[in-house]
C-alpha cells in the first residue's frame, strides 16, 4: 500500500482523529501561553533575544575558528607531504638514472628496492602507502609497485585520480584529495601527492597516499570543543542576561505594583530604597512623587469636604432667614391689591424670586447630599406609565401658559420596575420643564417603552437644539446653552445635574442628543430590577422623526480621479 494512502486511512481512524485534535489543542494552547508570556515578561524577551543573538554570533565565530584550524591542519599536511615526496623523488632519480634500456631486467627489482626503502622511511606515518607506477614513455617490463602491498591491486588505480596522473605524466609535482578503502577497513580520506621520476626512456610516477585520519580527528575534536564552548558561553550569557534583567525588572515591577496600589486608593504605599545607584534614585523619586501626590490629594479632599460642608451649612443657615422673609413676602403678596401698582408689582417680583431662591436652596441641599455620599435609593415596584402620566398632567397647565402642547405615548399595560418614584418624578419634571422652556412653543413629545431588562423614557422638543459637544456639558452645574437667554420657569441651573445623579443612583443612564435647529431629545434608561447592569435601551437616543437629507443639497462628486 502506498504511504500516502496509508496516511489518509490512518487520519480517518477515530483514534487518530482524537489524537490529532489533542495535539492541535495542545499546540494552540502552548502558542497562546507563549505569546502571552512574551508580551508580559520583559525578562523573557531580554533573555530570548540574548540567546538568539549570542547563539548566532558564537555559532559564526565557532564555525570560522573551526574552519581556520582545519584549513591550517590540512595545509600543513599538504606542505609536509609535498616536501617529503619531492625529497623521495630526488633520492630515487639518481639510482634509476643509470638504466638506459627499457628491457633491462634489473629495473623491476631496483624499483622494488627503492619503493621498499621509501616505505620504510615513511613508517613513522601510520597508514602511508607508497606507489611507483609507469607514467609515460616505454616501460613495458614495469608493473605497478605498492608498499606495503594492497590487495587487490586495482584499489590503487581507483585511489589515484586520473587528473593527478596526467599532471605527473606531464612532469609536474601535484597533489589531490580522494577517498578510498586500501586496507579493507572502510573508506577513508587520503592526500595523494605525485612526483615524476625521469628515466632515459620515459617517466615513472612516485605517489604517496597520506591518510588524513589525524587531521579528521583533530578537526572533529576542534569542532566538538568549539561547539561545547559555544553552548556553555551562550548559556552563561543567558544566565547573566537573566540576572542583569532581573536586577532592572524587579524594581520596575515593584514600582508598577506600588503604582497600582496607589491608584486603588492606598496612598501610604512606598517602594523600598536600597543603595545609592540609579534604581535607588528611581525608587526615592517615586516615593517622593507618591508623597507629594498624597499630600495634594489629602489637601484637595479636605478642601472639597470643607466646600461641601460650607454649602450644606449655608443652605441650612439660610433656611431661618428665608422662612422669615417668606412670611413677610406672603403677607405683602396677599395684600398687594391695596398697594399702588408699582408696589404691587414689586411684591409679585419678590414672591417669584423667593420661590426661585427656595428652589435653589433645596437643590443645593440635594447636591450636597450627593457629594457627601448620603443619597439613598428607596426602590420599590412602581408603574412607570402612571408616573409619566401623573407628571405630564401636573405640567399641562404650565405648558399651556407657554403655548406648548404635550404629546404622551405610554403602553396601555402597566410598566413595572423597581425604582424610586420620587426621584423618577423629579427627573421627568426637569426634562419636561426644560423641553417646554426651550421648545419654541412647538409640541413636546414624551415616550415610554420597556423590554425584559430595561425601561426607557424620552423627552423630545423641536426648539433651538444643542450645538456639537453640548450634549455632555448640558449636565454640568449651572451650565446654560445660551447665557443671554432669560429663564421663564425660574430654574436654578442644577436640575439636569441632580437628574443625572438620580439616574446614576438607579444604575441607569441619562443621555442627551441635539442638533442646531432640529431640537433635542433626552433619554432616561433604568434597569427593571434594582442593581442590575444595563446593556441596552428599548428606545433609540436619536429621534426617529429627523428629516431626510435633501439629495439636491448634497454636492456632486467631481469626475476627476474617479472611474
XYZ file of C-alpha atoms in Angstrom:
563
model
C 0.000 0.000 0.000
C 1.420 3.441 -0.888
C 2.497 5.590 2.026
C 0.131 8.484 1.147
C -2.916 6.165 1.046
C -1.899 4.563 4.334
C -1.557 8.002 5.921
C -5.014 9.078 4.714
C -6.605 5.915 6.053
C -4.805 6.433 9.361
C -6.122 10.016 9.644
C -9.689 8.840 9.055
C -9.459 6.490 12.007
C -11.401 7.828 15.052
C -8.485 7.288 17.430
C -6.106 9.116 15.093
C -8.560 11.991 14.769
C -8.801 12.259 18.537
C -5.021 12.263 18.897
C -4.729 14.865 16.148
C -7.284 17.121 17.801
C -5.494 16.738 21.124
C -2.146 17.636 19.572
C -3.630 20.628 17.781
C -5.282 21.753 21.021
C -2.005 21.479 22.942
C -0.142 23.328 20.192
C -2.688 26.162 20.153
C -2.768 26.411 23.950
C 1.027 26.355 24.125
C 1.324 29.002 21.438
C -1.188 31.242 23.214
C 0.583 30.791 26.552
C 3.965 31.521 24.997
C 2.665 34.595 23.199
C 1.071 35.873 26.386
C 4.276 35.300 28.349
C 6.287 37.022 25.580
C 4.069 40.124 25.733
C 4.000 40.340 29.521
C 7.571 39.421 30.530
C 10.370 41.853 29.738
C 12.855 39.442 31.307
C 11.788 36.616 28.970
C 12.193 38.866 25.926
C 15.649 40.036 27.018
C 16.866 36.501 27.739
C 15.441 35.156 24.463
C 16.994 37.965 22.419
C 20.325 37.453 24.192
C 20.174 33.721 23.449
C 19.393 34.272 19.780
C 21.985 36.997 19.173
C 24.726 35.320 21.196
C 23.902 31.971 19.580
C 24.276 33.424 16.088
C 27.491 35.264 16.960
C 29.068 32.337 18.820
C 27.978 29.915 16.067
C 29.507 32.106 13.348
C 32.693 32.645 15.355
C 32.982 28.946 16.196
C 32.466 27.945 12.571
C 35.139 30.407 11.483
C 37.614 29.192 14.126
C 36.998 25.518 13.373
C 37.324 26.165 9.633
C 40.564 28.090 10.040
C 42.069 25.415 12.307
C 41.035 22.621 9.941
C 42.421 24.522 6.955
C 45.664 25.064 8.852
C 45.998 21.380 9.667
C 45.304 20.341 6.069
C 47.679 22.964 4.679
C 50.447 21.819 6.996
C 49.831 18.229 5.969
C 49.936 19.188 2.279
C 53.181 21.137 2.699
C 54.899 18.334 4.595
C 53.633 15.692 2.144
C 54.750 17.654 -0.929
C 58.166 18.220 0.603
C 58.509 14.536 1.530
C 57.561 13.368 -1.992
C 59.956 15.861 -3.587
C 62.829 14.595 -1.456
C 61.919 10.976 -2.228
C 61.817 11.702 -5.984
C 65.175 13.441 -5.824
C 66.590 10.422 -3.956
C 65.208 7.852 -6.401
C 66.070 9.684 -9.630
C 69.904 9.190 -9.462
C 69.519 5.497 -8.625
C 67.346 4.896 -11.676
C 69.262 7.205 -13.962
C 71.835 4.554 -14.857
C 69.276 2.300 -16.584
C 69.017 3.212 -20.256
C 67.388 0.092 -21.685
C 63.677 -0.382 -21.060
C 64.190 -4.153 -21.400
C 66.667 -4.226 -18.537
C 65.501 -6.980 -16.188
C 67.032 -5.259 -13.183
C 64.565 -2.347 -13.424
C 61.680 -4.029 -11.570
C 63.853 -5.225 -8.721
C 65.543 -1.836 -8.409
C 62.197 -0.098 -8.341
C 61.003 -2.526 -5.682
C 64.089 -1.867 -3.572
C 63.661 1.893 -3.864
C 59.943 1.688 -3.072
C 60.559 -0.531 -0.061
C 63.217 1.839 1.201
C 60.930 4.817 0.792
C 58.115 2.958 2.545
C 60.436 2.074 5.413
C 61.485 5.712 5.641
C 57.786 6.744 5.906
C 56.948 4.116 8.509
C 56.638 6.789 11.195
C 53.493 7.966 9.371
C 50.966 5.228 10.048
C 48.994 4.149 7.025
C 51.140 5.870 4.360
C 51.125 3.953 1.065
C 53.935 4.395 -1.499
C 53.205 3.506 -5.116
C 55.516 3.611 -8.165
C 53.597 3.371 -11.434
C 54.538 3.667 -15.103
C 53.700 7.190 -16.124
C 54.862 7.865 -19.699
C 57.349 6.570 -22.321
C 58.272 2.937 -22.979
C 58.371 0.900 -19.734
C 56.943 -2.440 -20.955
C 58.514 -4.629 -18.279
C 57.461 -2.317 -15.422
C 54.387 -3.280 -13.333
C 52.928 -1.189 -10.501
C 54.803 -1.455 -7.220
C 52.923 -0.704 -3.977
C 54.433 -0.606 -0.483
C 53.022 -2.016 1.694
C 51.182 -4.260 -0.740
C 47.493 -3.545 -1.382
C 45.156 -6.330 -2.417
C 43.589 -6.246 -4.892
C 45.967 -4.021 -6.771
C 43.234 -2.173 -8.665
C 42.395 -0.305 -5.462
C 45.479 1.825 -6.139
C 44.311 2.540 -9.672
C 40.959 3.675 -8.274
C 42.522 5.667 -5.419
C 44.882 7.761 -7.575
C 42.838 10.280 -9.593
C 43.304 10.279 -13.356
C 43.813 14.059 -13.411
C 46.683 13.722 -10.951
C 48.306 11.004 -13.086
C 48.057 13.246 -16.136
C 49.825 16.117 -14.404
C 52.566 13.763 -13.156
C 52.935 12.403 -16.694
C 53.433 15.988 -17.811
C 56.369 16.253 -15.400
C 54.651 18.211 -12.618
C 54.604 17.721 -8.872
C 50.930 17.777 -7.853
C 48.522 16.691 -5.144
C 44.801 15.966 -4.727
C 42.373 14.697 -2.110
C 40.492 11.447 -2.547
C 38.634 8.755 -0.638
C 39.495 5.070 -0.860
C 39.435 1.769 1.010
C 43.019 0.473 0.810
C 43.107 -1.789 3.851
C 39.576 -3.211 3.731
C 38.628 -1.440 6.965
C 36.430 1.223 5.433
C 36.650 4.259 3.249
C 38.996 6.947 4.451
C 40.140 10.271 3.108
C 43.653 10.450 1.655
C 46.027 13.120 0.455
C 47.618 11.857 -2.767
C 50.896 13.531 -3.760
C 52.564 12.562 -7.033
C 56.002 13.379 -8.499
C 57.628 12.257 -11.748
C 60.893 10.217 -11.742
C 62.645 10.821 -15.073
C 64.225 7.866 -16.890
C 66.222 7.704 -20.116
C 63.300 6.146 -21.936
C 60.306 7.727 -20.106
C 58.966 8.560 -16.640
C 57.817 6.724 -13.564
C 55.264 8.191 -11.208
C 56.031 8.246 -7.479
C 52.823 8.540 -5.429
C 52.369 8.917 -1.688
C 48.924 8.311 -0.196
C 48.793 10.024 3.194
C 45.752 9.121 5.340
C 44.070 12.166 6.884
C 42.828 10.316 9.955
C 44.789 12.513 12.331
C 43.546 15.678 10.675
C 39.964 14.368 10.723
C 40.216 13.515 14.400
C 41.803 16.871 15.164
C 39.101 18.709 13.187
C 36.341 16.740 14.978
C 37.964 17.490 18.327
C 38.201 21.183 17.464
C 34.585 21.223 16.288
C 33.379 19.418 19.409
C 35.395 21.711 21.659
C 34.187 24.835 19.896
C 30.579 23.612 19.992
C 30.712 22.746 23.691
C 32.439 26.025 24.477
C 29.886 27.955 22.405
C 26.920 26.268 24.081
C 28.412 26.891 27.518
C 29.134 30.511 26.596
C 25.603 31.063 25.272
C 24.080 29.540 28.407
C 26.366 31.660 30.568
C 25.340 34.778 28.639
C 21.678 33.814 29.060
C 22.159 33.390 32.811
C 23.976 36.717 33.018
C 21.225 38.371 30.968
C 18.557 36.852 33.238
C 20.339 38.044 36.374
C 21.034 41.500 34.946
C 17.495 41.881 33.651
C 16.130 40.745 36.987
C 18.100 43.475 38.739
C 16.444 46.027 36.452
C 12.987 44.476 36.053
C 12.390 43.751 39.724
C 12.374 47.435 40.785
C 10.199 48.251 37.775
C 7.721 45.537 38.780
C 7.716 46.844 42.340
C 7.111 50.350 41.013
C 4.223 49.113 38.840
C 2.716 47.195 41.772
C 3.063 50.208 44.049
C 1.507 52.456 41.391
C -1.469 50.082 41.120
C -1.957 50.203 44.869
C -1.736 53.992 44.815
C -4.343 54.146 42.043
C -6.573 51.870 44.148
C -6.526 54.464 46.939
C -3.763 53.051 49.169
C -1.863 56.342 49.348
C 0.553 55.158 52.050
C 2.295 52.619 49.772
C 6.012 53.234 49.156
C 8.942 51.485 47.433
C 11.950 50.134 49.302
C 15.183 52.036 48.681
C 18.455 50.063 48.708
C 21.845 51.548 47.882
C 22.631 54.741 46.015
C 22.552 53.634 42.360
C 20.165 54.704 39.583
C 17.497 52.232 40.668
C 17.669 53.544 44.200
C 17.302 57.055 42.809
C 14.255 55.878 40.842
C 12.691 54.393 43.997
C 13.424 57.541 46.008
C 11.966 59.768 43.288
C 8.887 57.534 43.053
C 8.381 57.724 46.828
C 8.755 61.493 46.728
C 6.198 61.721 43.935
C 3.790 59.465 45.855
C 4.235 61.566 48.970
C 3.554 64.783 47.072
C 0.507 63.240 45.417
C -0.785 62.017 48.751
C -0.308 65.446 50.291
C -2.049 67.115 47.344
C -4.916 64.617 47.292
C -5.438 64.953 51.032
C -5.441 68.731 50.673
C -7.945 68.589 47.796
C -10.165 66.168 49.706
C -10.098 68.463 52.702
C -10.939 71.448 50.529
C -13.756 69.507 48.885
C -15.060 68.415 52.255
C -14.940 71.956 53.561
C -16.654 73.202 50.418
C -19.433 70.629 50.697
C -19.819 71.391 54.388
C -19.866 75.100 53.671
C -22.566 74.645 51.025
C -24.620 72.476 53.321
C -24.176 74.808 56.307
C -25.008 77.884 54.270
C -28.087 76.189 52.847
C -29.276 75.198 56.301
C -28.444 78.572 57.840
C -30.342 80.385 55.115
C -33.466 78.430 55.953
C -34.232 80.504 59.057
C -33.991 83.979 57.486
C -35.670 82.654 54.362
C -38.633 81.499 56.435
C -38.960 84.944 57.990
C -38.659 86.651 54.604
C -41.163 84.174 53.160
C -43.717 85.058 55.838
C -43.283 88.744 55.191
C -43.384 88.285 51.423
C -46.550 86.167 51.643
C -48.169 88.894 53.702
C -47.199 91.535 51.149
C -48.281 89.322 48.255
C -51.741 88.676 49.710
C -52.176 92.373 50.437
C -50.949 93.655 47.080
C -54.466 94.586 45.994
C -54.402 97.676 48.248
C -50.976 98.822 47.122
C -50.010 101.158 44.357
C -49.305 99.404 41.048
C -45.538 99.826 41.436
C -45.556 98.403 44.977
C -47.882 95.547 43.947
C -45.550 94.653 41.091
C -42.609 94.645 43.485
C -44.481 92.296 45.803
C -45.114 89.923 42.890
C -41.427 90.006 41.820
C -40.367 89.409 45.416
C -42.654 86.375 45.639
C -41.314 84.953 42.351
C -37.677 85.400 43.293
C -38.273 83.950 46.746
C -39.779 80.851 45.100
C -36.693 80.549 42.873
C -34.377 81.134 45.840
C -36.137 78.458 47.870
C -35.848 76.009 44.975
C -32.157 76.848 44.686
C -31.629 76.097 48.388
C -33.473 72.799 48.000
C -31.302 71.835 45.015
C -28.113 72.847 46.823
C -29.042 70.650 49.781
C -29.745 67.764 47.409
C -26.411 68.288 45.612
C -24.590 68.371 48.950
C -26.154 65.024 49.887
C -24.961 63.543 46.581
C -21.467 64.950 47.098
C -21.288 63.630 50.640
C -22.493 60.189 49.521
C -25.560 60.299 51.759
C -28.135 59.900 48.976
C -30.153 56.689 49.422
C -32.317 54.939 46.818
C -35.733 53.887 48.118
C -36.581 51.488 45.317
C -39.952 49.833 45.140
C -42.004 48.205 42.345
C -43.723 51.104 40.569
C -45.822 51.592 37.453
C -43.816 53.998 35.306
C -46.761 54.564 32.988
C -48.687 56.117 35.893
C -45.644 58.188 36.900
C -45.268 59.590 33.372
C -48.997 60.321 33.140
C -49.054 61.984 36.557
C -46.064 64.242 35.825
C -47.353 65.324 32.423
C -50.801 66.107 33.851
C -49.231 68.350 36.501
C -47.209 70.203 33.864
C -50.047 70.558 31.339
C -51.191 73.929 32.674
C -47.634 75.261 32.711
C -47.074 74.040 29.123
C -50.351 75.689 28.108
C -49.228 79.048 29.541
C -46.034 78.687 27.463
C -48.019 77.827 24.326
C -46.602 74.265 24.131
C -48.572 71.074 23.645
C -47.528 67.855 25.445
C -47.824 64.597 23.495
C -47.566 61.470 25.659
C -47.061 57.920 24.351
C -47.175 55.175 27.013
C -48.087 51.468 26.822
C -51.639 50.523 27.727
C -50.430 47.821 30.109
C -48.566 48.661 33.335
C -44.769 49.056 33.113
C -43.455 47.773 36.443
C -39.871 48.457 37.517
C -38.015 48.731 40.829
C -37.375 52.490 41.060
C -37.573 55.381 43.497
C -40.792 57.134 42.375
C -39.853 60.480 43.934
C -36.538 60.657 42.065
C -38.019 59.456 38.765
C -40.745 62.132 39.012
C -38.071 64.774 39.673
C -36.109 63.652 36.606
C -39.206 63.822 34.400
C -40.190 67.262 35.779
C -36.758 68.633 34.986
C -36.644 67.112 31.488
C -40.170 68.171 30.514
C -39.729 71.635 32.052
C -36.516 72.215 30.087
C -38.170 70.928 26.904
C -41.098 73.326 27.337
C -38.764 76.242 28.093
C -36.553 75.607 25.029
C -39.250 74.176 22.734
C -40.055 77.464 20.971
C -43.802 76.832 21.557
C -43.645 73.666 19.498
C -45.032 70.280 20.697
C -43.023 68.262 23.235
C -43.280 64.507 22.894
C -42.838 62.123 25.877
C -42.450 58.370 25.178
C -42.169 55.317 27.424
C -41.045 51.831 26.360
C -39.759 48.708 28.103
C -38.255 45.306 27.486
C -37.246 42.408 29.739
C -34.226 44.174 31.240
C -34.734 47.943 30.980
C -37.269 50.757 30.734
C -36.668 53.972 28.809
C -38.300 57.399 28.680
C -37.556 60.049 26.075
C -38.466 63.743 26.051
C -38.307 65.323 22.596
C -38.542 69.022 21.784
C -38.238 70.904 18.481
C -36.567 74.039 19.772
C -33.151 75.599 19.331
C -31.339 72.261 19.806
C -27.800 71.674 21.023
C -24.508 72.568 19.425
C -21.950 69.782 18.862
C -20.372 68.905 22.207
C -23.149 70.420 24.307
C -24.751 67.004 24.894
C -22.041 66.341 27.520
C -21.868 69.812 29.067
C -25.630 70.117 29.441
C -25.436 68.073 32.668
C -22.822 70.365 34.263
C -23.926 72.508 37.178
C -25.217 75.977 36.289
C -24.443 75.406 32.595
C -26.661 77.139 30.045
C -26.605 76.708 26.270
C -27.399 80.407 25.747
C -26.257 82.602 28.693
C -28.205 85.580 27.309
C -31.488 83.656 27.318
C -33.853 84.578 30.162
C -35.319 81.810 32.286
C -39.092 81.583 32.151
C -39.509 78.727 34.569
C -37.315 80.101 37.319
C -34.865 77.204 37.019
C -31.804 77.033 39.245
C -29.330 75.531 36.736
C -28.981 72.400 38.881
C -31.935 70.384 37.614
C -30.121 68.306 34.996
C -27.160 67.738 37.336
C -29.483 66.387 40.014
C -31.320 64.315 37.405
C -28.048 62.772 36.267
C -27.167 61.866 39.864
C -30.635 60.364 40.359
C -30.183 58.238 37.210
C -26.756 57.068 38.355
C -28.162 56.217 41.779
C -30.595 53.873 39.988
C -27.722 52.369 37.976
C -29.222 53.919 34.842
C -28.305 56.282 32.024
C -29.336 59.857 31.294
C -28.216 60.917 27.829
C -28.822 63.873 25.528
C -28.992 64.330 21.768
C -29.345 67.550 19.873
C -28.683 69.400 16.640
C -28.906 73.127 15.959
C -32.361 73.913 14.608
C -33.518 70.271 14.976
C -34.335 70.345 18.674
C -33.117 67.986 21.364
C -34.039 64.659 22.928
C -33.180 63.353 26.387
C -33.324 59.638 27.158
C -33.597 58.103 30.623
C -32.853 54.363 30.817
C -33.339 52.421 34.071
C -32.959 48.707 34.900
C -36.157 46.788 35.539
C -34.666 45.234 38.675
C -32.684 47.423 41.024
C -28.983 46.589 40.999
C -28.959 45.038 37.510
C -26.445 46.248 34.950
C -27.739 47.871 31.783
C -26.629 46.562 28.394
C -29.033 48.437 26.125
C -32.059 50.680 25.917
C -35.547 49.984 24.464
C -35.606 53.431 22.783
C -33.010 54.990 20.474
C -31.205 58.120 21.588
C -31.603 59.917 18.255
C -35.251 60.684 17.413
C -36.923 58.851 14.551
C -38.602 61.977 13.125
C -35.438 63.581 11.776
C -35.890 64.949 8.230
C -34.123 63.015 5.487
C -31.227 64.838 3.779
C -32.114 66.627 0.540
C -30.313 64.823 -2.301
C -30.203 68.079 -4.278
C -28.344 69.750 -1.438
C -25.523 67.170 -1.490
C -22.712 68.406 -3.779
C -21.970 66.042 -6.647
C -18.563 64.422 -6.767
C -16.186 65.685 -9.373
C -15.416 63.319 -12.209
C -11.676 63.848 -11.837
C -9.891 60.902 -10.345
C -12.960 58.615 -10.358
C -13.530 55.623 -12.570
